[in-house]
Coordinates of C-alpha atoms in Angstrom, one line a residue:
X1 CA 14.8 44.9 145.6
X2 CA 12.8 42.5 147.7
X3 CA 15.8 40.3 148.1
X4 CA 17.9 43.2 149.5
X5 CA 15.0 44.2 151.8
X6 CA 14.5 40.8 153.2
X7 CA 18.2 40.4 153.9
X8 CA 17.6 42.9 156.8
X9 CA 15.4 40.3 158.5
X10 CA 16.0 36.9 160.0
X11 CA 12.9 34.9 159.4
X12 CA 14.2 31.7 161.0
X13 CA 15.1 33.6 164.2
X14 CA 11.7 35.4 164.1
X15 CA 9.9 32.0 163.8
X16 CA 11.9 30.5 166.6
X17 CA 11.2 33.5 168.9
X18 CA 7.4 33.2 168.3
X19 CA 7.4 29.4 168.9
X20 CA 9.4 29.9 172.1
X21 CA 7.0 32.6 173.3
X22 CA 4.1 30.2 172.6
X23 CA 5.7 27.6 174.8
X24 CA 6.2 30.1 177.6
X25 CA 2.6 31.2 177.5
X26 CA 1.3 27.6 177.6
X27 CA 3.3 26.9 180.7
X28 CA 1.8 30.0 182.4
X29 CA -1.7 29.7 181.1
X30 CA -4.4 29.1 183.8
X31 CA -5.3 25.4 184.1
X32 CA -9.0 26.2 183.7
X33 CA -8.3 27.2 180.1
X34 CA -8.9 23.9 178.4
X35 CA -7.4 24.5 175.0
X36 CA -5.0 22.6 172.7
X37 CA -1.6 23.9 171.7
X38 CA -2.3 26.7 169.2
X39 CA -1.7 26.3 165.5
X40 CA 0.7 29.0 164.2
X41 CA -0.3 30.5 160.9
X42 CA 2.5 32.7 159.5
X43 CA 1.0 35.7 157.8
X44 CA 3.1 36.3 154.7
X45 CA 1.1 39.1 153.0
X46 CA 3.4 41.5 151.1
X47 CA 6.4 39.3 151.7
X48 CA 8.4 37.7 148.8
X49 CA 8.5 34.0 148.0
X50 CA 12.0 33.7 149.4
X51 CA 10.6 34.7 152.9
X52 CA 7.9 32.0 152.7
X53 CA 10.6 29.4 151.6
X54 CA 12.9 30.5 154.5
X55 CA 10.1 30.0 157.0
X56 CA 9.1 26.7 155.4
X57 CA 12.7 25.4 155.6
X58 CA 12.7 26.3 159.3
X59 CA 9.7 24.0 159.9
X60 CA 6.7 26.3 159.3
X61 CA 3.9 24.8 157.2
X62 CA 0.7 27.0 157.6
X63 CA 0.8 30.4 155.9
X64 CA -1.9 33.0 155.7
X65 CA -2.7 35.5 153.0
X66 CA -5.1 38.5 153.0
X67 CA -5.3 39.3 149.3
X68 CA -6.6 37.0 146.6
X69 CA -4.2 38.0 143.8
X70 CA -1.2 37.7 146.1
X71 CA -2.4 34.3 147.3
X72 CA -2.8 33.1 143.7
X73 CA 0.6 34.3 142.7
X74 CA 2.5 33.0 145.7
X75 CA 0.8 29.6 145.8
X76 CA 1.8 29.1 142.2
X77 CA 5.3 30.5 142.4
X78 CA 7.6 28.0 140.9
X79 CA 10.1 28.1 143.7
X80 CA 7.4 27.6 146.4
X81 CA 5.9 24.8 144.4
X82 CA 9.3 23.1 144.1
X83 CA 10.6 23.7 147.6
X84 CA 7.4 23.7 149.8
X85 CA 5.4 20.6 148.7
X86 CA 3.6 20.3 152.1
X87 CA 2.7 24.0 152.5
X88 CA -0.8 24.8 153.7
X89 CA -2.5 28.1 152.7
X90 CA -5.1 29.9 154.8
X91 CA -7.1 32.7 153.3
X92 CA -7.6 35.3 156.1
X93 CA -8.9 38.3 154.1
X94 CA -12.3 39.6 153.1
X95 CA -13.9 37.1 150.7
X96 CA -15.8 38.6 147.8
X97 CA -18.2 36.3 146.0
X98 CA -16.7 37.0 142.6
X99 CA -13.3 35.8 143.8
X100 CA -14.5 32.5 145.2
X101 CA -13.4 30.3 142.3
X102 CA -9.9 31.9 142.2
X103 CA -9.4 31.2 145.9
X104 CA -10.7 27.6 145.7
X105 CA -8.4 26.8 142.8
X106 CA -5.3 27.7 144.9
X107 CA -2.8 24.7 145.2
X108 CA -2.6 23.4 148.7
X109 CA -5.5 25.5 150.0
X110 CA -6.0 24.5 153.6
X111 CA -8.7 26.8 155.1
X112 CA -10.8 29.9 154.6
X113 CA -11.0 31.7 157.9
X114 CA -13.4 34.5 156.9
X115 CA -16.9 33.1 156.3
X116 CA -19.4 35.7 157.6
X117 CA -22.8 35.0 156.1
X118 CA -25.2 32.3 154.9
X119 CA -24.9 33.7 151.4
X120 CA -21.1 33.4 151.3
X121 CA -21.1 30.0 152.9
X122 CA -23.7 28.7 150.4
X123 CA -21.7 30.0 147.5
X124 CA -18.5 28.4 148.8
X125 CA -20.3 25.1 149.4
X126 CA -21.6 25.1 145.8
X127 CA -18.3 26.1 144.3
X128 CA -16.3 23.6 146.2
X129 CA -18.6 20.8 145.1
X130 CA -17.8 21.7 141.5
X131 CA -14.1 21.7 141.8
X132 CA -12.3 19.4 139.3
X133 CA -11.2 16.9 140.1
X134 CA -13.9 16.5 142.7
X135 CA -12.3 17.1 146.1
X136 CA -12.2 14.2 148.5
X137 CA -12.6 16.3 151.6
X138 CA -15.0 19.1 152.5
X139 CA -13.5 22.6 152.5
X140 CA -12.2 23.7 155.9
X141 CA -13.7 27.0 157.1
X142 CA -14.0 29.3 160.1
X143 CA -16.8 31.8 160.8
X144 CA -15.4 35.4 161.1
X145 CA -17.0 37.4 163.9
X146 CA -16.8 41.2 164.1
X147 CA -16.3 41.4 167.9
X148 CA -15.3 45.0 167.9
X149 CA -18.3 46.3 166.1
X150 CA -16.2 48.4 163.7
X151 CA -17.7 49.2 160.4
X152 CA -14.4 48.8 158.6
X153 CA -14.1 45.2 159.8
X154 CA -15.8 42.2 158.1
X155 CA -17.6 39.5 160.1
X156 CA -20.9 38.6 161.4
X157 CA -22.2 40.1 164.7
X158 CA -21.4 37.9 167.8
X159 CA -25.1 37.5 168.6
X160 CA -25.8 36.0 165.1
X161 CA -22.8 33.7 165.0
X162 CA -24.4 30.6 166.7
X163 CA -27.2 30.7 164.1
X164 CA -24.7 30.8 161.2
X165 CA -22.8 27.9 162.8
X166 CA -26.0 25.9 163.0
X167 CA -26.9 26.7 159.3
X168 CA -23.6 25.6 158.0
X169 CA -23.4 22.4 160.0
X170 CA -27.0 21.4 159.1
X171 CA -27.1 22.4 155.4
X172 CA -23.7 22.6 153.7
X173 CA -22.1 19.2 153.4
X174 CA -19.2 20.4 151.3
X175 CA -17.9 22.6 154.1
X176 CA -16.1 21.4 157.2
X177 CA -16.8 24.1 159.8
X178 CA -14.0 23.9 162.3
X179 CA -14.5 27.0 164.5
X180 CA -14.6 30.8 164.7
X181 CA -12.2 33.7 164.3
X182 CA -11.9 37.4 165.0
X183 CA -9.5 40.2 164.1
X184 CA -10.6 42.6 166.8
X185 CA -9.7 46.2 167.4
X186 CA -6.0 47.3 167.1
X187 CA -4.0 48.8 169.9
X188 CA -5.9 47.6 173.0
X189 CA -4.3 48.7 176.2
X190 CA -3.9 45.5 178.3
X191 CA -3.4 47.5 181.5
X192 CA -7.2 48.0 181.4
X193 CA -7.8 44.3 181.7
X194 CA -8.7 41.5 179.3
X195 CA -9.3 42.3 175.6
X196 CA -13.1 42.6 175.2
X197 CA -12.8 41.2 171.6
X198 CA -11.2 38.0 173.0
X199 CA -13.8 37.8 175.8
X200 CA -16.6 38.2 173.2
X201 CA -15.2 35.4 171.0
X202 CA -14.7 33.0 173.9
X203 CA -18.4 33.7 174.9
X204 CA -19.5 32.7 171.4
X205 CA -17.3 29.7 171.5
X206 CA -18.9 28.6 174.8
X207 CA -22.4 29.1 173.4
X208 CA -21.7 27.1 170.3
X209 CA -20.1 24.2 172.3
X210 CA -23.1 24.1 174.7
X211 CA -25.7 24.3 172.0
X212 CA -24.2 21.4 170.0
X213 CA -22.8 19.4 172.9
X214 CA -19.3 19.8 171.6
X215 CA -16.0 19.5 173.6
X216 CA -14.4 22.9 173.8
X217 CA -11.2 21.7 172.2
X218 CA -13.2 20.5 169.1
X219 CA -14.1 24.0 168.0
X220 CA -11.1 26.1 166.9
X221 CA -10.7 29.7 168.1
X222 CA -8.6 31.9 165.8
X223 CA -7.6 35.1 167.5
X224 CA -4.4 36.9 168.2
X225 CA -1.7 38.5 166.0
X226 CA 1.9 39.7 166.4
X227 CA 1.1 42.3 169.0
X228 CA -1.2 40.1 171.2
X229 CA -1.0 36.4 170.3
X230 CA 0.3 35.7 173.8
X231 CA -2.7 37.3 175.4
X232 CA -5.0 35.4 173.1
X233 CA -3.4 32.1 174.0
X234 CA -3.8 32.9 177.7
X235 CA -7.6 33.2 177.0
X236 CA -7.9 30.0 174.9
X237 CA -6.9 30.8 171.3
X238 CA -6.1 27.7 169.3
X239 CA -5.0 29.4 166.1
X240 CA -2.8 32.5 166.1
X241 CA -2.0 34.5 163.0
X242 CA 1.4 36.1 163.2
X243 CA 3.2 38.1 160.5
X244 CA 5.6 40.9 161.5
X245 CA 7.0 39.0 164.5
X246 CA 8.2 36.3 162.1
X247 CA 8.9 38.1 158.8
X248 CA 9.9 41.5 160.4
X249 CA 12.4 40.0 162.9
X250 CA 15.5 42.0 162.4
X251 CA 18.8 40.1 162.1
X252 CA 21.2 40.7 165.0
X253 CA 24.0 43.0 163.9
X254 CA 27.5 41.7 164.0

């Protein structure tokens, strides 16, 4: 069933369209936005293994999953293991403490983008240190910030993010804290001006860089999805998480 469904879509064309759009935005982005070319994370939740493989064979390496069970199953799928040796998995969903060990045992785990408390960070740090064989590198993580203030969204409040950043950097040697992320509210009308969630995240980014004397391009900013990744890049995003624009790209009809 999944095979017939995915036949309606052209994953390679969707990926190429997104990459082309990223190039266009970078050319138009204001020069005062000092940010590196963004990393594209292809969000493959609910998509079959064959779609991941198709994107991988078209050059994509970073993939994001929201659900622990799906990440476990997909990362261990025999076809993905055989055909995608250099795949990099990002966990971008809500992290429950009782699922930590399952996520950390995922083959080719690259990053957890949703750390939102000292408690969760401390548990991740302890669990990563006990992985067997002992990992050579710290676990890459981002702090998730709830910029929209919605109760249904996970994430630490923007005002508390710099303190969490300081806590992780100072105390948790098994975590490599690379930056910050937000999901933000859906359906923002850009005719009303810049997205306030993106504005808020960039303000946190600036505060963290100033407090720790860090170059802006050394702290990742993960914001922007299929419907607004171009707007996010314009404002300084360095990680975009794009799903439907890649995996839901309809093949051209003959």
